Structures are given as C-alpha cells and as structure tokens.
C-alpha cells in the first residue's frame, strides 16, 4: 500500500514546514508538541500519529536539515577523486550549502544552530558520521602517501581542529569573509604538505638532511 | 598626590568584583548602572564618579579580563625566541589562562563570553591588537625564511583560520579535549612547513623536482 505511506510523509513534511515558520517567527524557542499541533491546526493526538514523541519530532527536523548535506557527503566519498580533492569537496560542498542557507535567512540559520545546541544528542550522530567519512578520506590519503607516520584518528582530530571555520556553523557565522573556498584550498594544501608524524621541525630547519637520507 | 588615585582604583576594582559576583549569580544579563550601584551599596551618582558611563564600565571590565592576557602577549613579543617558538608561546600562554579560568567556573566563563558578544565594540580592539602582534611574529618568521611568497595579512588571516580552537573562547569551550598544547604544537608545525605561496601541490606530488631545482 504505497499511497497512504506517501500521504503520511507529505503531512509530516508540512508539519515540519509549519514548525520552521514558527522558528522563523519566534526564534529558537523550545516548542511543546501542543504548540506545534495548534500551529498546524490539528489536535495533539493527531500530531502524535505522525511524530510519536517530541524527540521523534526533533530527530525528523534534524534529518531534514542534514539530508542534503549527507547526500553530498556520500556522493563525495563514492567519487573517484584523489584524496586531497575529495577532502576539498567534502568541506567545500557543505560550506556552500550552509553559506546559502545563512544568506537566505541569517536569523533562521542562527535559530537552527541554537536548537541544535538544545538538542545536541540528536545532532551528535550527524557529527560522528561526518567524522567517519573524514576518516575514510584520511585513510585514502594515507594510501596515497600523505600524513606519514600519523594515526588515522589523530589525523582526523587535527584536521578538524584546523578547519573549524569551514565546517562548524557556530563559528562560520562570524567568519564568512575569510572562510572562502580559496582559503579552504590553501588550508588543505598546508595540511597535506605539513601534517606529518616524525619530527617535522628538524626536516624544516635542515632540508639538506632530507636529500642526503 | 598618589594616595587618592590609588583609593579610586581600589574602589573601581571592588565595584568590578561586585559586578562579577552579579554575573556569577545571574549570568550574562545586561546590567543597568543603577543595578550595579545597588549591588555595591552606593548611589548611582556616586558610581558615576568611578565610571563615567555604562560604556566606560564595560570597557573597564574588558580591560580587567584582558590585562593578564595582554601582558603575557607583550612579553612573548619582546622575547628572543625564534618565530615558531614565539608563535607557540603566543597561543599556548593565553590558552592556559583561558583554560584555567574556564575550569575555575565554566558558567562564569560562558557568561563573560556572552557579555563580550553583547558589547563586541569593546572587545574588537583587543582582537585587533592580538592580530597586530601575530603579524609581528609572522614578519619575523618571514625574515627567517618561512611562509615563502605569502603576504603578511593573508598569512595572519590563514593562521587565524587554522588555530580557532586554540584562541577563540567560544569554540574552545566545546573543544578542550583536543585543543591541547601537544596538538597546538603539531598544528603550528603543520603551518610552518605547509603554508607557502607557490603551487605547493606540485612540490608535494613531485619532490624530486625540489632537489633538482
């Protein structure tokens, strides 16, 4: 019976659109299920037919926010790009979407970020997923000879430290002028050249040793 | 007449300590001058003898927050350290102070950050000053042969992009487990080795050319 399923999805989507309108009007208020039901012109018990709990509702809202970002991320991972280009696409594609969403409605964007903090248990899974995919790219980069003598997890953690303005929406909001694609490229070049496990300082100070060894 | 001056400073300090107690109790509320006066047990007009305006009060509060950080920064700049060690000290010393302040009272730290956002015009000067000092270190690093073919301002901006978790208290608060001194050292090693102006990608892919040229 595919038809009723489709209708339920349509109703769920329209409930989430109404909720977004509420967020747009009132900011990151922690809505009760009854408030959302009222805004949708339906009874609370009817709303529970589509979202079985408040948690399920926030999970669906997070899913709606991350859907496009995750699809892009999965396409990047599946692509045949060399590791560095893949990593660039991994960050740049999602940066472009977030930037567009911010420019479309900065206040709504900020409210979504605040709601994300309030319901961080829902968001965490998506962050872990992104870390997992980044680890896949790092492993591919290592197979290509990059990040010599480094461990995957530590490399992921260091890259995350160095690219925060390109992936963390909280900080992004204050850094749009410098978190550009061009600067992302330079940052990744820097990481791919400079991030190595063994005494990089000495190599840098005495390049002759490098040739002799 | 040094004595009265000293007394005025003491009173100013005690007013600011009382204000901090208010922040500790009530969070980042935007206090009125009369609220601060009441908390200090003095009249509003008396308080204006020590802070001529609300802006002057917030400037003094910011000065109190940044004093130790700026002194350390100036000592680092004046030191005879090589550029990379100087840059490490520049970030690590202030990171240690902020971490200690956070651990001492996480909620108060967060409230101070929020007040900083509310009065960003007061904080901006301190951020610009840190950027200025970072530019001084970058210029010294260039004189030592680092950051080949880069411009100072762009280099400062790129370094700022890559070290946010070590200097931006907003993001720091969520990244204490990874914003360690050890990771800061690796990040700076990466920056000093990898950040160059001319087609770094090619050099990385074909190191033989480097030796031959």
mmCIF file of C-alpha atoms in Angstrom:
data_model
loop_
_atom_site.group_PDB
_atom_site.id
_atom_site.type_symbol
_atom_site.label_atom_id
_atom_site.label_comp_id
_atom_site.label_asym_id
_atom_site.label_seq_id
_atom_site.Cartn_x
_atom_site.Cartn_y
_atom_site.Cartn_z
ATOM 1 C CA UNK A 1 0.000 0.000 0.000
ATOM 2 C CA UNK A 2 2.361 2.783 -1.122
ATOM 3 C CA UNK A 3 -0.296 5.503 -1.287
ATOM 4 C CA UNK A 4 -1.098 6.063 2.423
ATOM 5 C CA UNK A 5 2.645 5.995 3.245
ATOM 6 C CA UNK A 6 3.272 8.814 0.789
ATOM 7 C CA UNK A 7 0.475 10.873 2.276
ATOM 8 C CA UNK A 8 1.849 10.425 5.768
ATOM 9 C CA UNK A 9 5.232 11.672 4.554
ATOM 10 C CA UNK A 10 3.565 14.665 2.945
ATOM 11 C CA UNK A 11 1.769 15.504 6.160
ATOM 12 C CA UNK A 12 4.981 15.056 8.166
ATOM 13 C CA UNK A 13 6.755 17.447 5.792
ATOM 14 C CA UNK A 14 4.023 20.023 6.027
ATOM 15 C CA UNK A 15 4.130 19.816 9.851
ATOM 16 C CA UNK A 16 7.888 20.425 9.729
ATOM 17 C CA UNK A 17 7.395 23.366 7.363
ATOM 18 C CA UNK A 18 4.918 24.884 9.790
ATOM 19 C CA UNK A 19 7.399 24.318 12.625
ATOM 20 C CA UNK A 20 10.081 26.103 10.600
ATOM 21 C CA UNK A 21 7.700 29.022 10.152
ATOM 22 C CA UNK A 22 7.267 29.084 13.959
ATOM 23 C CA UNK A 23 11.063 29.134 14.404
ATOM 24 C CA UNK A 24 11.326 31.922 11.828
ATOM 25 C CA UNK A 25 8.783 33.989 13.758
ATOM 26 C CA UNK A 26 9.785 33.237 17.318
ATOM 27 C CA UNK A 27 13.413 32.112 17.237
ATOM 28 C CA UNK A 28 14.873 29.085 18.984
ATOM 29 C CA UNK A 29 12.056 28.581 21.479
ATOM 30 C CA UNK A 30 11.721 25.027 22.780
ATOM 31 C CA UNK A 31 8.252 24.308 21.360
ATOM 32 C CA UNK A 32 5.826 21.950 23.043
ATOM 33 C CA UNK A 33 4.040 19.356 20.941
ATOM 34 C CA UNK A 34 0.736 21.128 21.632
ATOM 35 C CA UNK A 35 2.099 24.436 20.287
ATOM 36 C CA UNK A 36 3.180 22.729 17.080
ATOM 37 C CA UNK A 37 -0.207 20.988 16.818
ATOM 38 C CA UNK A 38 -2.047 24.287 17.266
ATOM 39 C CA UNK A 39 0.085 25.977 14.611
ATOM 40 C CA UNK A 40 -0.718 23.089 12.249
ATOM 41 C CA UNK A 41 -4.420 23.324 13.053
ATOM 42 C CA UNK A 42 -4.555 19.730 14.273
ATOM 43 C CA UNK A 43 -5.133 18.027 17.598
ATOM 44 C CA UNK A 44 -2.205 16.928 19.723
ATOM 45 C CA UNK A 45 -3.262 13.277 19.445
ATOM 46 C CA UNK A 46 -3.453 13.597 15.671
ATOM 47 C CA UNK A 47 0.070 15.072 15.585
ATOM 48 C CA UNK A 48 1.304 12.090 17.599
ATOM 49 C CA UNK A 49 0.189 9.891 14.686
ATOM 50 C CA UNK A 50 2.978 11.483 12.644
ATOM 51 C CA UNK A 51 5.634 12.014 15.319
ATOM 52 C CA UNK A 52 5.368 9.549 18.167
ATOM 53 C CA UNK A 53 7.242 11.823 20.604
ATOM 54 C CA UNK A 54 8.822 15.248 20.887
ATOM 55 C CA UNK A 55 12.223 13.543 20.422
ATOM 56 C CA UNK A 56 10.988 11.906 17.209
ATOM 57 C CA UNK A 57 9.896 15.346 16.002
ATOM 58 C CA UNK A 58 13.316 16.918 16.667
ATOM 59 C CA UNK A 59 15.032 13.929 15.066
ATOM 60 C CA UNK A 60 12.937 14.455 11.951
ATOM 61 C CA UNK A 61 13.777 18.178 11.940
ATOM 62 C CA UNK A 62 17.497 17.337 12.191
ATOM 63 C CA UNK A 63 17.101 14.774 9.410
ATOM 64 C CA UNK A 64 15.511 17.483 7.249
ATOM 65 C CA UNK A 65 18.446 19.867 7.947
ATOM 66 C CA UNK A 66 21.150 17.263 7.272
ATOM 67 C CA UNK A 67 19.579 15.381 4.350
ATOM 68 C CA UNK A 68 21.116 17.422 1.519
ATOM 69 C CA UNK A 69 24.438 17.746 3.382
ATOM 70 C CA UNK A 70 24.683 13.983 3.908
ATOM 71 C CA UNK A 71 23.747 13.114 0.330
ATOM 72 C CA UNK A 72 26.512 15.401 -0.935
ATOM 73 C CA UNK A 73 28.961 13.916 1.542
ATOM 74 C CA UNK A 74 28.128 10.369 0.422
ATOM 75 C CA UNK A 75 28.483 11.331 -3.249
ATOM 76 C CA UNK A 76 31.896 12.824 -2.498
ATOM 77 C CA UNK A 77 33.025 9.688 -0.682
ATOM 78 C CA UNK A 78 31.863 7.475 -3.564
ATOM 79 C CA UNK A 79 33.664 9.612 -6.178
ATOM 80 C CA UNK A 80 36.956 8.679 -7.823
ATOM 81 C CA UNK A 81 38.720 11.928 -6.853
ATOM 82 C CA UNK A 82 42.241 11.850 -5.397
ATOM 83 C CA UNK A 83 42.169 12.169 -1.590
ATOM 84 C CA UNK A 84 43.016 15.873 -1.446
ATOM 85 C CA UNK A 85 40.355 16.836 -3.999
ATOM 86 C CA UNK A 86 37.915 14.598 -2.201
ATOM 87 C CA UNK A 87 38.655 16.341 1.067
ATOM 88 C CA UNK A 88 38.215 19.721 -0.609
ATOM 89 C CA UNK A 89 34.821 18.662 -1.982
ATOM 90 C CA UNK A 90 33.910 17.170 1.413
ATOM 91 C CA UNK A 91 34.243 20.573 3.086
ATOM 92 C CA UNK A 92 33.527 22.977 0.199
ATOM 93 C CA UNK A 93 30.200 21.448 -0.881
ATOM 94 C CA UNK A 94 28.714 21.593 2.583
ATOM 95 C CA UNK A 95 30.205 25.040 3.214
ATOM 96 C CA UNK A 96 28.393 26.292 0.090
ATOM 97 C CA UNK A 97 25.045 24.913 1.278
ATOM 98 C CA UNK A 98 25.432 26.350 4.758
ATOM 99 C CA UNK A 99 26.516 29.705 3.370
ATOM 100 C CA UNK A 100 23.461 29.775 1.055
ATOM 101 C CA UNK A 101 21.138 28.880 3.932
ATOM 102 C CA UNK A 102 22.686 31.561 6.116
ATOM 103 C CA UNK A 103 22.398 34.207 3.397
ATOM 104 C CA UNK A 104 18.809 33.189 2.727
ATOM 105 C CA UNK A 105 17.806 33.933 6.337
ATOM 106 C CA UNK A 106 20.596 34.631 8.876
ATOM 107 C CA UNK A 107 18.218 34.719 11.856
ATOM 108 C CA UNK A 108 16.590 31.394 10.964
ATOM 109 C CA UNK A 109 20.051 29.859 10.477
ATOM 110 C CA UNK A 110 21.131 31.074 13.902
ATOM 111 C CA UNK A 111 17.916 29.744 15.466
ATOM 112 C CA UNK A 112 18.523 26.320 13.923
ATOM 113 C CA UNK A 113 22.049 26.338 15.402
ATOM 114 C CA UNK A 114 20.637 27.190 18.828
ATOM 115 C CA UNK A 115 18.023 24.428 18.573
ATOM 116 C CA UNK A 116 20.879 22.103 17.611
ATOM 117 C CA UNK A 117 22.653 23.001 20.860
ATOM 118 C CA UNK A 118 19.482 22.466 22.862
ATOM 119 C CA UNK A 119 19.034 19.004 21.302
ATOM 120 C CA UNK A 120 22.664 18.103 20.879
ATOM 121 C CA UNK A 121 22.017 14.371 21.414
ATOM 122 C CA UNK A 122 20.141 14.458 18.088
ATOM 123 C CA UNK A 123 22.933 16.310 16.243
ATOM 124 C CA UNK A 124 25.824 14.271 17.614
ATOM 125 C CA UNK A 125 25.123 11.303 15.322
ATOM 126 C CA UNK A 126 25.493 13.529 12.263
ATOM 127 C CA UNK A 127 28.791 14.946 13.530
ATOM 128 C CA UNK A 128 30.063 11.413 14.201
ATOM 129 C CA UNK A 129 29.006 10.412 10.693
ATOM 130 C CA UNK A 130 30.978 13.303 9.178
ATOM 131 C CA UNK A 131 33.999 12.273 11.263
ATOM 132 C CA UNK A 132 33.623 8.740 9.998
ATOM 133 C CA UNK A 133 33.626 9.917 6.381
ATOM 134 C CA UNK A 134 36.595 12.190 7.036
ATOM 135 C CA UNK A 135 38.432 9.147 8.434
ATOM 136 C CA UNK A 136 37.697 7.299 5.167
ATOM 137 C CA UNK A 137 39.268 10.150 3.167
ATOM 138 C CA UNK A 138 42.254 10.309 5.536
ATOM 139 C CA UNK A 139 42.802 6.561 5.066
ATOM 140 C CA UNK A 140 42.734 7.046 1.280
ATOM 141 C CA UNK A 141 45.192 9.943 1.616
ATOM 142 C CA UNK A 142 47.496 7.728 3.678
ATOM 143 C CA UNK A 143 47.328 5.045 0.967
ATOM 144 C CA UNK A 144 48.483 7.793 -1.428
ATOM 145 C CA UNK A 145 51.462 8.510 0.856
ATOM 146 C CA UNK A 146 50.151 11.534 2.795
ATOM 147 C CA UNK A 147 50.171 12.054 6.606
ATOM 148 C CA UNK A 148 53.262 9.928 7.006
ATOM 149 C CA UNK A 149 53.660 8.225 10.396
ATOM 150 C CA UNK A 150 50.322 9.534 11.657
ATOM 151 C CA UNK A 151 47.394 7.594 13.086
ATOM 152 C CA UNK A 152 44.015 7.959 11.370
ATOM 153 C CA UNK A 153 42.044 9.103 14.424
ATOM 154 C CA UNK A 154 44.634 11.658 15.473
ATOM 155 C CA UNK A 155 44.845 12.959 11.892
ATOM 156 C CA UNK A 156 41.058 13.357 11.756
ATOM 157 C CA UNK A 157 41.126 15.186 15.072
ATOM 158 C CA UNK A 158 43.940 17.531 13.922
ATOM 159 C CA UNK A 159 42.240 18.270 10.608
ATOM 160 C CA UNK A 160 39.041 19.059 12.495
ATOM 161 C CA UNK A 161 41.000 21.483 14.672
ATOM 162 C CA UNK A 162 42.381 23.283 11.606
ATOM 163 C CA UNK A 163 39.181 23.558 9.553
ATOM 164 C CA UNK A 164 36.625 24.645 12.168
ATOM 165 C CA UNK A 165 35.691 27.894 10.367
ATOM 166 C CA UNK A 166 34.826 25.806 7.284
ATOM 167 C CA UNK A 167 32.640 23.207 8.993
ATOM 168 C CA UNK A 168 31.393 24.478 12.357
ATOM 169 C CA UNK A 169 28.336 26.675 11.671
ATOM 170 C CA UNK A 170 28.626 28.458 15.044
ATOM 171 C CA UNK A 171 31.997 29.914 14.186
ATOM 172 C CA UNK A 172 31.286 30.108 10.443
ATOM 173 C CA UNK A 173 28.667 32.760 11.107
ATOM 174 C CA UNK A 174 31.389 35.145 12.319
ATOM 175 C CA UNK A 175 33.968 34.222 9.689
ATOM 176 C CA UNK A 176 32.225 34.350 6.305
ATOM 177 C CA UNK A 177 34.683 36.937 4.908
ATOM 178 C CA UNK A 178 37.671 34.617 5.406
ATOM 179 C CA UNK A 179 36.110 31.130 5.249
ATOM 180 C CA UNK A 180 36.227 31.203 1.442
ATOM 181 C CA UNK A 181 36.853 28.349 -0.996
ATOM 182 C CA UNK A 182 40.246 29.860 -1.890
ATOM 183 C CA UNK A 183 41.335 29.901 1.739
ATOM 184 C CA UNK A 184 39.961 26.380 2.275
ATOM 185 C CA UNK A 185 42.177 25.238 -0.599
ATOM 186 C CA UNK A 186 45.261 26.857 0.955
ATOM 187 C CA UNK A 187 44.421 25.383 4.374
ATOM 188 C CA UNK A 188 44.100 21.873 2.881
ATOM 189 C CA UNK A 189 47.330 22.345 0.878
ATOM 190 C CA UNK A 190 49.009 23.341 4.138
ATOM 191 C CA UNK A 191 47.612 20.293 5.921
ATOM 192 C CA UNK A 192 48.572 17.860 3.139
ATOM 193 C CA UNK A 193 52.114 19.215 2.950
ATOM 194 C CA UNK A 194 52.762 19.953 6.587
ATOM 195 C CA UNK A 195 50.969 17.319 8.656
ATOM 196 C CA UNK A 196 53.463 14.528 9.308
ATOM 197 C CA UNK A 197 54.251 12.348 12.272
ATOM 198 C CA UNK A 198 58.010 12.476 12.548
ATOM 199 C CA UNK A 199 59.997 15.487 13.815
ATOM 200 C CA UNK A 200 58.839 17.846 11.098
ATOM 201 C CA UNK A 201 60.721 20.706 12.740
ATOM 202 C CA UNK A 202 64.168 19.281 12.087
ATOM 203 C CA UNK A 203 63.338 18.486 8.482
ATOM 204 C CA UNK A 204 62.220 22.052 8.038
ATOM 205 C CA UNK A 205 65.315 23.578 9.598
ATOM 206 C CA UNK A 206 67.800 21.321 7.814
ATOM 207 C CA UNK A 207 66.405 20.360 4.399
ATOM 208 C CA UNK A 208 69.827 19.043 3.304
ATOM 209 C CA UNK A 209 69.421 16.024 5.562
ATOM 210 C CA UNK A 210 66.283 15.172 3.655
ATOM 211 C CA UNK A 211 68.142 14.870 0.377
ATOM 212 C CA UNK A 212 71.086 13.017 1.923
ATOM 213 C CA UNK A 213 68.993 10.410 3.704
ATOM 214 C CA UNK B 1 49.063 63.034 45.336
ATOM 215 C CA UNK B 2 49.367 59.304 44.646
ATOM 216 C CA UNK B 3 47.159 58.235 47.564
ATOM 217 C CA UNK B 4 43.677 59.361 46.393
ATOM 218 C CA UNK B 5 44.376 57.947 42.933
ATOM 219 C CA UNK B 6 45.151 54.577 44.479
ATOM 220 C CA UNK B 7 41.954 54.672 46.519
ATOM 221 C CA UNK B 8 39.883 55.427 43.428
ATOM 222 C CA UNK B 9 41.466 52.427 41.691
ATOM 223 C CA UNK B 10 40.723 50.256 44.694
ATOM 224 C CA UNK B 11 37.092 51.337 44.670
ATOM 225 C CA UNK B 12 36.862 50.773 40.917
ATOM 226 C CA UNK B 13 38.266 47.265 41.405
ATOM 227 C CA UNK B 14 35.850 46.478 44.192
ATOM 228 C CA UNK B 15 32.934 47.688 42.042
ATOM 229 C CA UNK B 16 34.098 45.362 39.264
ATOM 230 C CA UNK B 17 34.428 42.478 41.709
ATOM 231 C CA UNK B 18 30.851 43.069 42.849
ATOM 232 C CA UNK B 19 29.750 43.170 39.205
ATOM 233 C CA UNK B 20 31.485 39.837 38.624
ATOM 234 C CA UNK B 21 29.582 38.412 41.578
ATOM 235 C CA UNK B 22 26.357 39.634 39.934
ATOM 236 C CA UNK B 23 27.362 37.923 36.676
ATOM 237 C CA UNK B 24 28.180 34.740 38.595
ATOM 238 C CA UNK B 25 24.722 34.767 40.200
ATOM 239 C CA UNK B 26 22.615 35.920 37.303
ATOM 240 C CA UNK B 27 24.524 35.128 34.118
ATOM 241 C CA UNK B 28 25.090 37.455 31.189
ATOM 242 C CA UNK B 29 22.298 39.894 31.987
ATOM 243 C CA UNK B 30 22.835 43.380 30.568
ATOM 244 C CA UNK B 31 23.054 45.237 33.895
ATOM 245 C CA UNK B 32 21.956 48.827 34.288
ATOM 246 C CA UNK B 33 24.222 51.244 36.112
ATOM 247 C CA UNK B 34 21.656 51.520 38.886
ATOM 248 C CA UNK B 35 21.634 47.743 39.439
ATOM 249 C CA UNK B 36 25.419 47.736 39.780
ATOM 250 C CA UNK B 37 25.243 50.715 42.143
ATOM 251 C CA UNK B 38 22.629 48.969 44.302
ATOM 252 C CA UNK B 39 24.728 45.800 44.460
ATOM 253 C CA UNK B 40 27.708 47.918 45.555
ATOM 254 C CA UNK B 41 25.613 49.715 48.166
ATOM 255 C CA UNK B 42 26.295 53.104 46.609
ATOM 256 C CA UNK B 43 24.209 55.750 44.847
ATOM 257 C CA UNK B 44 24.110 55.877 41.083
ATOM 258 C CA UNK B 45 25.692 59.343 41.066
ATOM 259 C CA UNK B 46 28.491 58.093 43.312
ATOM 260 C CA UNK B 47 29.123 55.181 40.937
ATOM 261 C CA UNK B 48 29.399 57.663 38.051
ATOM 262 C CA UNK B 49 32.384 59.182 39.883
ATOM 263 C CA UNK B 50 34.260 55.962 39.158
ATOM 264 C CA UNK B 51 32.803 55.014 35.772
ATOM 265 C CA UNK B 52 31.589 57.999 33.784
ATOM 266 C CA UNK B 53 29.228 55.912 31.636
ATOM 267 C CA UNK B 54 27.945 52.388 31.164
ATOM 268 C CA UNK B 55 30.354 52.073 28.225
ATOM 269 C CA UNK B 56 33.284 53.115 30.453
ATOM 270 C CA UNK B 57 32.212 50.420 32.932
ATOM 271 C CA UNK B 58 32.164 47.679 30.265
ATOM 272 C CA UNK B 59 35.491 48.917 28.902
ATOM 273 C CA UNK B 60 36.981 48.596 32.373
ATOM 274 C CA UNK B 61 35.517 45.090 32.743
ATOM 275 C CA UNK B 62 37.072 44.106 29.402
ATOM 276 C CA UNK B 63 40.387 45.644 30.470
ATOM 277 C CA UNK B 64 40.267 43.531 33.630
ATOM 278 C CA UNK B 65 39.622 40.363 31.571
ATOM 279 C CA UNK B 66 42.376 41.049 29.030
ATOM 280 C CA UNK B 67 45.060 42.559 31.297
ATOM 281 C CA UNK B 68 46.919 39.335 32.114
ATOM 282 C CA UNK B 69 46.464 38.011 28.572
ATOM 283 C CA UNK B 70 47.902 41.180 27.035
ATOM 284 C CA UNK B 71 50.858 41.335 29.424
ATOM 285 C CA UNK B 72 51.792 37.766 28.513
ATOM 286 C CA UNK B 73 51.383 38.547 24.816
ATOM 287 C CA UNK B 74 53.670 41.584 25.098
ATOM 288 C CA UNK B 75 56.300 39.581 26.992
ATOM 289 C CA UNK B 76 56.206 36.925 24.277
ATOM 290 C CA UNK B 77 56.641 39.521 21.537
ATOM 291 C CA UNK B 78 59.586 41.117 23.364
ATOM 292 C CA UNK B 79 61.318 37.746 23.878
ATOM 293 C CA UNK B 80 64.268 36.497 21.828
ATOM 294 C CA UNK B 81 62.582 33.229 20.823
ATOM 295 C CA UNK B 82 62.701 32.019 17.211
ATOM 296 C CA UNK B 83 59.470 32.857 15.357
ATOM 297 C CA UNK B 84 57.912 29.413 15.644
ATOM 298 C CA UNK B 85 58.548 29.139 19.394
ATOM 299 C CA UNK B 86 57.291 32.683 19.776
ATOM 300 C CA UNK B 87 54.086 31.790 17.951
ATOM 301 C CA UNK B 88 53.679 28.711 20.142
ATOM 302 C CA UNK B 89 54.070 30.824 23.299
ATOM 303 C CA UNK B 90 51.725 33.453 21.822
ATOM 304 C CA UNK B 91 48.873 30.927 21.642
ATOM 305 C CA UNK B 92 49.799 28.447 24.408
ATOM 306 C CA UNK B 93 50.206 31.000 27.215
ATOM 307 C CA UNK B 94 46.813 32.552 26.630
ATOM 308 C CA UNK B 95 45.204 29.150 26.069
ATOM 309 C CA UNK B 96 46.465 28.075 29.516
ATOM 310 C CA UNK B 97 44.974 31.156 31.192
ATOM 311 C CA UNK B 98 41.621 30.753 29.468
ATOM 312 C CA UNK B 99 41.530 27.051 30.267
ATOM 313 C CA UNK B 100 42.265 27.785 33.947
ATOM 314 C CA UNK B 101 39.548 30.441 34.055
ATOM 315 C CA UNK B 102 37.073 28.079 32.412
ATOM 316 C CA UNK B 103 37.896 25.242 34.806
ATOM 317 C CA UNK B 104 37.623 27.604 37.756
ATOM 318 C CA UNK B 105 33.992 28.470 36.873
ATOM 319 C CA UNK B 106 32.636 27.263 33.492
ATOM 320 C CA UNK B 107 29.349 29.154 33.854
ATOM 321 C CA UNK B 108 31.041 32.455 34.689
ATOM 322 C CA UNK B 109 33.419 31.972 31.747
ATOM 323 C CA UNK B 110 30.480 31.396 29.418
ATOM 324 C CA UNK B 111 28.680 34.461 30.788
ATOM 325 C CA UNK B 112 31.771 36.607 30.172
ATOM 326 C CA UNK B 113 31.858 35.331 26.562
ATOM 327 C CA UNK B 114 28.193 36.246 26.130
ATOM 328 C CA UNK B 115 28.755 39.718 27.578
ATOM 329 C CA UNK B 116 31.672 40.043 25.150
ATOM 330 C CA UNK B 117 29.279 39.358 22.265
ATOM 331 C CA UNK B 118 26.767 41.878 23.613
ATOM 332 C CA UNK B 119 29.495 44.535 23.818
ATOM 333 C CA UNK B 120 31.577 43.448 20.868
ATOM 334 C CA UNK B 121 32.686 47.012 20.073
ATOM 335 C CA UNK B 122 34.656 46.909 23.349
ATOM 336 C CA UNK B 123 36.263 43.521 22.609
ATOM 337 C CA UNK B 124 37.162 44.250 18.994
ATOM 338 C CA UNK B 125 40.159 46.421 19.933
ATOM 339 C CA UNK B 126 41.698 43.521 21.871
ATOM 340 C CA UNK B 127 41.198 41.129 18.952
ATOM 341 C CA UNK B 128 42.797 43.665 16.592
ATOM 342 C CA UNK B 129 45.715 44.013 18.997
ATOM 343 C CA UNK B 130 46.275 40.239 19.025
ATOM 344 C CA UNK B 131 46.159 40.252 15.216
ATOM 345 C CA UNK B 132 48.722 43.032 15.181
ATOM 346 C CA UNK B 133 51.076 41.034 17.406
ATOM 347 C CA UNK B 134 50.527 37.916 15.325
ATOM 348 C CA UNK B 135 51.507 39.960 12.261
ATOM 349 C CA UNK B 136 54.737 40.939 14.037
ATOM 350 C CA UNK B 137 55.565 37.259 14.634
ATOM 351 C CA UNK B 138 54.657 36.366 11.034
ATOM 352 C CA UNK B 139 57.009 39.117 9.792
ATOM 353 C CA UNK B 140 59.799 37.668 11.964
ATOM 354 C CA UNK B 141 59.025 34.178 10.626
ATOM 355 C CA UNK B 142 59.257 35.511 7.063
ATOM 356 C CA UNK B 143 62.628 37.077 7.874
ATOM 357 C CA UNK B 144 63.683 33.557 8.961
ATOM 358 C CA UNK B 145 62.552 32.177 5.579
ATOM 359 C CA UNK B 146 59.101 30.831 6.451
ATOM 360 C CA UNK B 147 55.803 31.467 4.610
ATOM 361 C CA UNK B 148 57.579 31.876 1.291
ATOM 362 C CA UNK B 149 55.801 34.056 -1.276
ATOM 363 C CA UNK B 150 52.980 34.902 1.123
ATOM 364 C CA UNK B 151 51.698 38.328 2.180
ATOM 365 C CA UNK B 152 51.708 39.140 5.893
ATOM 366 C CA UNK B 153 47.997 39.982 6.198
ATOM 367 C CA UNK B 154 46.861 36.917 4.294
ATOM 368 C CA UNK B 155 49.200 34.722 6.355
ATOM 369 C CA UNK B 156 47.776 36.153 9.591
ATOM 370 C CA UNK B 157 44.262 35.538 8.321
ATOM 371 C CA UNK B 158 45.060 31.931 7.318
ATOM 372 C CA UNK B 159 46.771 31.170 10.616
ATOM 373 C CA UNK B 160 43.743 32.566 12.435
ATOM 374 C CA UNK B 161 41.537 30.229 10.400
ATOM 375 C CA UNK B 162 43.647 27.223 11.386
ATOM 376 C CA UNK B 163 44.022 27.918 15.119
ATOM 377 C CA UNK B 164 40.488 28.961 16.117
ATOM 378 C CA UNK B 165 40.058 26.171 18.719
ATOM 379 C CA UNK B 166 43.213 27.467 20.438
ATOM 380 C CA UNK B 167 42.294 31.158 20.581
ATOM 381 C CA UNK B 168 38.545 31.636 20.168
ATOM 382 C CA UNK B 169 36.967 31.057 23.594
ATOM 383 C CA UNK B 170 33.506 30.391 22.082
ATOM 384 C CA UNK B 171 34.709 27.334 20.244
ATOM 385 C CA UNK B 172 37.366 26.443 22.820
ATOM 386 C CA UNK B 173 34.631 25.660 25.334
ATOM 387 C CA UNK B 174 33.498 22.717 23.180
ATOM 388 C CA UNK B 175 36.967 21.528 22.230
ATOM 389 C CA UNK B 176 39.018 21.281 25.441
ATOM 390 C CA UNK B 177 39.790 17.565 24.939
ATOM 391 C CA UNK B 178 41.571 18.234 21.621
ATOM 392 C CA UNK B 179 42.788 21.837 21.979
ATOM 393 C CA UNK B 180 45.852 20.645 23.901
ATOM 394 C CA UNK B 181 49.397 22.043 23.874
ATOM 395 C CA UNK B 182 50.612 18.934 22.039
ATOM 396 C CA UNK B 183 48.055 19.396 19.275
ATOM 397 C CA UNK B 184 48.812 23.145 19.103
ATOM 398 C CA UNK B 185 52.464 22.245 18.506
ATOM 399 C CA UNK B 186 51.537 19.855 15.666
ATOM 400 C CA UNK B 187 49.192 22.447 14.140
ATOM 401 C CA UNK B 188 51.948 25.096 14.203
ATOM 402 C CA UNK B 189 54.494 22.620 12.783
ATOM 403 C CA UNK B 190 51.999 21.901 10.006
ATOM 404 C CA UNK B 191 51.521 25.608 9.337
ATOM 405 C CA UNK B 192 55.253 26.404 9.332
ATOM 406 C CA UNK B 193 56.028 23.522 6.961
ATOM 407 C CA UNK B 194 52.977 23.635 4.758
ATOM 408 C CA UNK B 195 51.916 27.262 4.374
ATOM 409 C CA UNK B 196 53.607 28.587 1.237
ATOM 410 C CA UNK B 197 52.540 30.860 -1.572
ATOM 411 C CA UNK B 198 53.622 28.989 -4.686
ATOM 412 C CA UNK B 199 51.917 25.874 -6.087
ATOM 413 C CA UNK B 200 52.537 23.753 -3.007
ATOM 414 C CA UNK B 201 50.603 20.869 -4.521
ATOM 415 C CA UNK B 202 53.095 20.198 -7.286
ATOM 416 C CA UNK B 203 56.040 20.299 -4.923
ATOM 417 C CA UNK B 204 54.298 17.740 -2.761
ATOM 418 C CA UNK B 205 53.478 15.383 -5.581
ATOM 419 C CA UNK B 206 56.913 15.537 -7.211
ATOM 420 C CA UNK B 207 59.559 16.054 -4.519
ATOM 421 C CA UNK B 208 62.359 15.168 -6.963
ATOM 422 C CA UNK B 209 61.890 18.467 -8.741
ATOM 423 C CA UNK B 210 62.648 20.170 -5.492
ATOM 424 C CA UNK B 211 66.062 18.611 -5.211
ATOM 425 C CA UNK B 212 66.862 19.067 -8.883
ATOM 426 C CA UNK B 213 65.963 22.758 -8.969
#
